[in-house]
JSON list of C-alpha atoms and ligand atoms in Angstrom, two decimals:
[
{"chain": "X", "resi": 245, "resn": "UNK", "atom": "CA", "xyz": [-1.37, -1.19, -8.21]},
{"chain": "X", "resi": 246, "resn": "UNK", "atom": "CA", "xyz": [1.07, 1.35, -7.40]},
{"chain": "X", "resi": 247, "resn": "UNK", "atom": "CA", "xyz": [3.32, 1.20, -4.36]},
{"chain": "X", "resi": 248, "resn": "UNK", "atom": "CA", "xyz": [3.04, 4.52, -1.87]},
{"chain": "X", "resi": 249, "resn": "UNK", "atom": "CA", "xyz": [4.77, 5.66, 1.12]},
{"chain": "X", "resi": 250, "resn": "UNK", "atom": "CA", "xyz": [2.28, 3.54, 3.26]},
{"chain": "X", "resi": 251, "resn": "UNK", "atom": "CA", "xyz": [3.42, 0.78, 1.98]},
{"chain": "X", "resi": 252, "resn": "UNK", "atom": "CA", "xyz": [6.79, 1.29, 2.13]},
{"chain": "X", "resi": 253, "resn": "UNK", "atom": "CA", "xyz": [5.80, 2.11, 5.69]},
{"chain": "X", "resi": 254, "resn": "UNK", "atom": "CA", "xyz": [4.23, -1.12, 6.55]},
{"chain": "X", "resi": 255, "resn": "UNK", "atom": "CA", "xyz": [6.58, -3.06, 4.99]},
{"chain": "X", "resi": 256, "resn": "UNK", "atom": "CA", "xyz": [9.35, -1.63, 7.70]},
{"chain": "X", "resi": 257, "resn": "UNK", "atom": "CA", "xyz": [11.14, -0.44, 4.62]},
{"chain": "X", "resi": 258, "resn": "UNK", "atom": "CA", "xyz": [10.84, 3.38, 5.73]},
{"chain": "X", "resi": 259, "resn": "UNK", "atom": "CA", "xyz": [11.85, 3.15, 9.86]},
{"chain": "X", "resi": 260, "resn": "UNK", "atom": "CA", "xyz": [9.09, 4.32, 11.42]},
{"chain": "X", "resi": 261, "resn": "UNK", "atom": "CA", "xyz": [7.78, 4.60, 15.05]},
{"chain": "X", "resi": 262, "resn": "UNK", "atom": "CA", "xyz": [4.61, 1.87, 15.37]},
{"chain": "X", "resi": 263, "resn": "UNK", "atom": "CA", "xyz": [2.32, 2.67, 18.39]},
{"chain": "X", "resi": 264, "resn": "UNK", "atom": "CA", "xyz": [0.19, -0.47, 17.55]},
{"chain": "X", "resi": 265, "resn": "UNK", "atom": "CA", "xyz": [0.70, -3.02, 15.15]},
{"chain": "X", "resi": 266, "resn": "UNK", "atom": "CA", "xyz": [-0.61, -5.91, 14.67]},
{"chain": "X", "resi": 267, "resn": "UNK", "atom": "CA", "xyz": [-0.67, -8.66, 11.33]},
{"chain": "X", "resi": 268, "resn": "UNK", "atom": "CA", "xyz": [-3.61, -6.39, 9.82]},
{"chain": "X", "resi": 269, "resn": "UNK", "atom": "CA", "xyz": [-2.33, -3.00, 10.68]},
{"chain": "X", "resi": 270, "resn": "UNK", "atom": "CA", "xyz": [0.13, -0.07, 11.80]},
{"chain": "X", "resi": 271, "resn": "UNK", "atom": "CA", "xyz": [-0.79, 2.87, 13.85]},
{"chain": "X", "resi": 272, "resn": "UNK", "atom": "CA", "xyz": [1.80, 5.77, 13.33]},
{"chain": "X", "resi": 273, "resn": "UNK", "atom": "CA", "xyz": [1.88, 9.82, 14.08]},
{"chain": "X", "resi": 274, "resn": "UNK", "atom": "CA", "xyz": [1.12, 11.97, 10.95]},
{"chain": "X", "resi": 275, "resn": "UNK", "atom": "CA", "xyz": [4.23, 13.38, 9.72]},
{"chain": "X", "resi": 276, "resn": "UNK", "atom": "CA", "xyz": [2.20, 16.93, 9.80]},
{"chain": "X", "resi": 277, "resn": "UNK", "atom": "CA", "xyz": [-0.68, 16.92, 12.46]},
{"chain": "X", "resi": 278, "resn": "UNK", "atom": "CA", "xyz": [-3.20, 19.02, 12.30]},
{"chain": "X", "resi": 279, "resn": "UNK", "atom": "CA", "xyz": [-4.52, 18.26, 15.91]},
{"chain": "X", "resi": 280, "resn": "UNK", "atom": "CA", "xyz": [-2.76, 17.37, 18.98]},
{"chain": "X", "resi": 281, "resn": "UNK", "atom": "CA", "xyz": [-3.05, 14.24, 18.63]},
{"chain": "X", "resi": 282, "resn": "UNK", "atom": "CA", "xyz": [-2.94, 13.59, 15.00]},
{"chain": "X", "resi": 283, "resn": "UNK", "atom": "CA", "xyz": [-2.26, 9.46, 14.26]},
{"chain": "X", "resi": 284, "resn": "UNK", "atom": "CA", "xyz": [-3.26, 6.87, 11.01]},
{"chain": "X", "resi": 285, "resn": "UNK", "atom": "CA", "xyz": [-4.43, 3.49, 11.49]},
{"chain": "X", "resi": 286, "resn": "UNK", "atom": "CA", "xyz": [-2.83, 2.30, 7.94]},
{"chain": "X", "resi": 287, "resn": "UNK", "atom": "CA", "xyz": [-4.04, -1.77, 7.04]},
{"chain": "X", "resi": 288, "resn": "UNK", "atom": "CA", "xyz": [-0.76, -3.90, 5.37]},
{"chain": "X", "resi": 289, "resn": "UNK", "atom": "CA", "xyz": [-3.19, -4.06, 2.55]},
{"chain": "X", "resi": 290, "resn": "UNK", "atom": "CA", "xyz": [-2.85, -1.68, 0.26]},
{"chain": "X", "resi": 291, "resn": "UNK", "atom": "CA", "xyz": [-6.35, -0.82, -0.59]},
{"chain": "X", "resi": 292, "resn": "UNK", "atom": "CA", "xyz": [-6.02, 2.64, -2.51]},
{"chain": "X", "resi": 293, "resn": "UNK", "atom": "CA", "xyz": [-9.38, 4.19, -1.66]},
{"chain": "X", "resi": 294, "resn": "UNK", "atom": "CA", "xyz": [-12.35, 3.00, 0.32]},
{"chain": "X", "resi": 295, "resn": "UNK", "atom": "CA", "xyz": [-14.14, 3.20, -2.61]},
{"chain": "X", "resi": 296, "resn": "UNK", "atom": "CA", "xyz": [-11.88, 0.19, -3.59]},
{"chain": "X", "resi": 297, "resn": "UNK", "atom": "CA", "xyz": [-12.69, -1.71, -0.50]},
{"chain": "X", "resi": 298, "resn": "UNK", "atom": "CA", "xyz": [-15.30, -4.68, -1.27]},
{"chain": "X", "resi": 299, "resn": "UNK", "atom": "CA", "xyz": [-16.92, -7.09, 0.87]},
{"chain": "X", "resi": 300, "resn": "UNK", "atom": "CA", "xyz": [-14.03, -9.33, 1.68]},
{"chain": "X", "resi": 301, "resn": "UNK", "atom": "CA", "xyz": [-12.70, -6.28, 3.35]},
{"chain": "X", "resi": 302, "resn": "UNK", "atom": "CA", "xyz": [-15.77, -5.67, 5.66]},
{"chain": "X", "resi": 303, "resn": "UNK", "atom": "CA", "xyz": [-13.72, -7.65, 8.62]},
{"chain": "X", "resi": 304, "resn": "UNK", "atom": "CA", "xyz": [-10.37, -5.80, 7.99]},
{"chain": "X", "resi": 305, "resn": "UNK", "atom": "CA", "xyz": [-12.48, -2.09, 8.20]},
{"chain": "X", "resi": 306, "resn": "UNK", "atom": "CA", "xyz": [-14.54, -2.98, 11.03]},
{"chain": "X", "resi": 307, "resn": "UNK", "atom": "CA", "xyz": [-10.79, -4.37, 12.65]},
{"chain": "X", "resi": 308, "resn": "UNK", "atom": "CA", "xyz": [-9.74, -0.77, 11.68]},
{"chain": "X", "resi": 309, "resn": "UNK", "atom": "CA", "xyz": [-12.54, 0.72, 13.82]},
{"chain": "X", "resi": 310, "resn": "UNK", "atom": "CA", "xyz": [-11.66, -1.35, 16.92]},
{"chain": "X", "resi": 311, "resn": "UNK", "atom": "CA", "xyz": [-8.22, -0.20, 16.68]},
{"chain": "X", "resi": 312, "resn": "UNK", "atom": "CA", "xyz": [-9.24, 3.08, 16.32]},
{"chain": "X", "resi": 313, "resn": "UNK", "atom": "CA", "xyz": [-11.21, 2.95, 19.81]},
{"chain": "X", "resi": 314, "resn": "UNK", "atom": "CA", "xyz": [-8.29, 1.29, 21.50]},
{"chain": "X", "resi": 315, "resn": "UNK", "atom": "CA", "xyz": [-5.67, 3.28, 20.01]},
{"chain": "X", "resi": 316, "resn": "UNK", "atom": "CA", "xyz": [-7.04, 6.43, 21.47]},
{"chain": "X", "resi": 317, "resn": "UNK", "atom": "CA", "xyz": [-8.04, 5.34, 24.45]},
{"chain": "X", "resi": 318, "resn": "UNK", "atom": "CA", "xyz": [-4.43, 4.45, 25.37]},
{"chain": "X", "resi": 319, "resn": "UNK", "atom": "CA", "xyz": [-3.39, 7.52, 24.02]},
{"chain": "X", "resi": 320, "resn": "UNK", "atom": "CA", "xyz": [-5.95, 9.36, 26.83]},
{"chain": "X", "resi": 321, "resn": "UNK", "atom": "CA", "xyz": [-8.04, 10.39, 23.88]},
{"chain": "X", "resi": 322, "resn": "UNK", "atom": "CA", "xyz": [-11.15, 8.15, 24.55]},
{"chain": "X", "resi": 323, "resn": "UNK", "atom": "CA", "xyz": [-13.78, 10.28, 25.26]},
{"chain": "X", "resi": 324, "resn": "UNK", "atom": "CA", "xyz": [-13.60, 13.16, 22.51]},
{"chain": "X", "resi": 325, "resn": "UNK", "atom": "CA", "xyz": [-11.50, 12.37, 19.03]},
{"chain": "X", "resi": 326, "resn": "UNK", "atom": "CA", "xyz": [-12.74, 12.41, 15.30]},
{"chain": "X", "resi": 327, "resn": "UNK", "atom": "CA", "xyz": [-12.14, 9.74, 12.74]},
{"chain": "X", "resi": 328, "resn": "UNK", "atom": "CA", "xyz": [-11.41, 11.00, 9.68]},
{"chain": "X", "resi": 329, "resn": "UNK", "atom": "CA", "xyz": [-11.34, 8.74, 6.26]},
{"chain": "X", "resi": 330, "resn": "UNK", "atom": "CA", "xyz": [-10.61, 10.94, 3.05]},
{"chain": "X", "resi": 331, "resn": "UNK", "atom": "CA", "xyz": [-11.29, 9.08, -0.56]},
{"chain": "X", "resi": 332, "resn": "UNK", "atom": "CA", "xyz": [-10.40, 10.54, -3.77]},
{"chain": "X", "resi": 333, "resn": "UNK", "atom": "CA", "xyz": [-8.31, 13.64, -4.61]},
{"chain": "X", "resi": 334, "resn": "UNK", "atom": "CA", "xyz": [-12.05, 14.93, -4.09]},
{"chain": "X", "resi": 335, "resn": "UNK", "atom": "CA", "xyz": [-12.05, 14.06, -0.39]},
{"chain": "X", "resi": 336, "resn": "UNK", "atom": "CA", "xyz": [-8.59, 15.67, 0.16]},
{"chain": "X", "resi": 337, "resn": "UNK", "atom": "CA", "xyz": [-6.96, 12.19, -0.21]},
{"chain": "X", "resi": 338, "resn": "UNK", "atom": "CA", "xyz": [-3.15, 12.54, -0.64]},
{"chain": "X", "resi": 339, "resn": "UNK", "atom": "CA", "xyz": [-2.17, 9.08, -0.14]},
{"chain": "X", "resi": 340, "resn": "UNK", "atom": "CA", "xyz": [-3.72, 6.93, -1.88]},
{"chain": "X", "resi": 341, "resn": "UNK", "atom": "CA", "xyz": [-3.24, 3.75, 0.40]},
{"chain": "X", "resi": 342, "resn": "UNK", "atom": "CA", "xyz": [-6.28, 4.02, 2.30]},
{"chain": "X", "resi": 343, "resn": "UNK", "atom": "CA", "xyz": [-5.49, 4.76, 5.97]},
{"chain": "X", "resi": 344, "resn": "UNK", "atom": "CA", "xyz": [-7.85, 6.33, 9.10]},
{"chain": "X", "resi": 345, "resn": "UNK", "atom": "CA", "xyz": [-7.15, 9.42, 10.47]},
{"chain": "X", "resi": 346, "resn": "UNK", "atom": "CA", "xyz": [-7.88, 9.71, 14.84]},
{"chain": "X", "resi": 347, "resn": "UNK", "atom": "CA", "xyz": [-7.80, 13.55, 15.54]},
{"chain": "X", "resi": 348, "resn": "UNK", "atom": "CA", "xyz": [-7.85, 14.74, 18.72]},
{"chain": "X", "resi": 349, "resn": "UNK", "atom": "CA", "xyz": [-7.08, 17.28, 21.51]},
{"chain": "X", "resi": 350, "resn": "UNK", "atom": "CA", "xyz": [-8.46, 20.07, 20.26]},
{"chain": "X", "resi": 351, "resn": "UNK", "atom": "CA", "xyz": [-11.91, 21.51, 19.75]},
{"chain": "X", "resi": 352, "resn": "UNK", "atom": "CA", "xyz": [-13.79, 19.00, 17.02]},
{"chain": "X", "resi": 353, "resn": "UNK", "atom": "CA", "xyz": [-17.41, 20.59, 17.99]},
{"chain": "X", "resi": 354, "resn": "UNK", "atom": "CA", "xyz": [-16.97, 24.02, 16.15]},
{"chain": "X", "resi": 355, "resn": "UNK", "atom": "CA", "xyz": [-16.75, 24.39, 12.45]},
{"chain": "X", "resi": 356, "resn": "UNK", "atom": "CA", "xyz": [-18.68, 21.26, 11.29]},
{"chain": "X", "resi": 357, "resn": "UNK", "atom": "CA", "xyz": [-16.91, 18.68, 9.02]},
{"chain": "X", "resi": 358, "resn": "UNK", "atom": "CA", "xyz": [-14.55, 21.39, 7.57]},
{"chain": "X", "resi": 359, "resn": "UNK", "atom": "CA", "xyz": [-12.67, 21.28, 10.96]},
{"chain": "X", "resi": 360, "resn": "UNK", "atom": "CA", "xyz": [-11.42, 18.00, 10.58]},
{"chain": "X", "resi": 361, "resn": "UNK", "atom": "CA", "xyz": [-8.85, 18.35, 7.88]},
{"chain": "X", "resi": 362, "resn": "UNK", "atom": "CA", "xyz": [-7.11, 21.28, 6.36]},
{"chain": "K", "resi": 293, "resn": "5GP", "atom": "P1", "xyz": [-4.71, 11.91, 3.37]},
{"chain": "K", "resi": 293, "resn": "5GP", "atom": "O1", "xyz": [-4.59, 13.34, 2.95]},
{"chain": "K", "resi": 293, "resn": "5GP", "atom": "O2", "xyz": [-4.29, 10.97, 2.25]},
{"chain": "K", "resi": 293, "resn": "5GP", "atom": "O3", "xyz": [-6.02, 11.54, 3.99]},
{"chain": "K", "resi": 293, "resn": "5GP", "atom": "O4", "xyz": [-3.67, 11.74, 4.56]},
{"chain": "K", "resi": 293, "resn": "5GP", "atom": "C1", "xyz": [-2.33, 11.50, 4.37]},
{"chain": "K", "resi": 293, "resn": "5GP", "atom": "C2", "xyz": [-1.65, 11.90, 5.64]},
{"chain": "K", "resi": 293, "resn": "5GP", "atom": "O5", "xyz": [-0.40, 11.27, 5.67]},
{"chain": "K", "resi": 293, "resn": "5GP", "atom": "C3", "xyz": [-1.39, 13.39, 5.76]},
{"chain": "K", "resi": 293, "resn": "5GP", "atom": "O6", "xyz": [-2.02, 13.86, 6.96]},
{"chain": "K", "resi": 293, "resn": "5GP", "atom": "C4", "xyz": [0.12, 13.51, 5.82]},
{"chain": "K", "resi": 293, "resn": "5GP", "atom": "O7", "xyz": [0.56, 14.50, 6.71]},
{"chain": "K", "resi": 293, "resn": "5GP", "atom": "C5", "xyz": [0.54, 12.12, 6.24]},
{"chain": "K", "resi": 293, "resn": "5GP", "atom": "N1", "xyz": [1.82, 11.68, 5.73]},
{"chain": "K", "resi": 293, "resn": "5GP", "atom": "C6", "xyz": [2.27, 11.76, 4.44]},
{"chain": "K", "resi": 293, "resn": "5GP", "atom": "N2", "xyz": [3.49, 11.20, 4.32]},
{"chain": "K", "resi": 293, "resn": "5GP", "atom": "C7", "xyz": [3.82, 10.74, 5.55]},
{"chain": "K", "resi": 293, "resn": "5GP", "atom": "C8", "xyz": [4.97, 10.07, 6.05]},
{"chain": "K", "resi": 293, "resn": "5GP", "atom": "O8", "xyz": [5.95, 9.78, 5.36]},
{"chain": "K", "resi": 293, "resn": "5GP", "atom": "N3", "xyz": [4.97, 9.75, 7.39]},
{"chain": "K", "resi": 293, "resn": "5GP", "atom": "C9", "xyz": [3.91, 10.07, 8.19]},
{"chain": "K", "resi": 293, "resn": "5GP", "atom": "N4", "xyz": [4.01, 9.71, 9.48]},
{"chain": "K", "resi": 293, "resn": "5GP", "atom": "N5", "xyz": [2.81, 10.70, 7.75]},
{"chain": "K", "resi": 293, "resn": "5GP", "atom": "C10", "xyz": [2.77, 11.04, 6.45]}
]
């Protein structure tokens, strides 16, 4: 399996600001955000897709989600964000460590799905 930037990331071998971590996973600000509030919930396992994900996972992707919640609720985002998950080159994936996008601040109700990610 190749390595990615994620990894590198998670690994602390690329310094980066963690606003949660805990032994299953790093929450950090996307490099480019497309929101005002524009974070990834990355796991330390480097599962490439979610496609890729099987059912020993389940309990590391549902952990995922309840970081997600918490995550934006400390960052005042609580009651209106969208979780975003891209798989494949198909799904606008461009990391290919899967990872969970928490978009926010801006207005998520207009434009359907195709607001989400550019
Ligand atoms: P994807 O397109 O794979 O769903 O999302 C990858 C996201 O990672 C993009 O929103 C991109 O801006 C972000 N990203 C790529 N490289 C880095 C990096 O080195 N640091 C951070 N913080 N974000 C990155």
């Amino acid at each position: 399996m190749s390595d990615t930037i994620f990894g590198k990331i998670t690994r602390g071998e690329i310094p980066s600001e963690f606003l949660y971590e805990d032994e299953q996973c790093v929450v950090i600000r996307d490099i480019n955000p497309q929101a005002p509030t524009h974070v990834l919930i990355i796991p330390r396992k480097p599962i490439p897709r979610l496609v890729d994900a099987d059912a020993e996972d389940g309990a590391l992707l549902g952990h995922l989600m309840l970081v997600a919640g918490r995550v934006a609720q400390d960052l005042g985002v609580g009651d209106g964000f969208r979780l975003v998950v891209n798989n494949g080159e198909g799904g606008g994936q461009t990391v290919f460590h899967l990872h969970l996008h928490i978009l926010a601040g801006r207005t998520m109700a207009e434009g359907g799905l195709a607001a989400g990610l550019g």
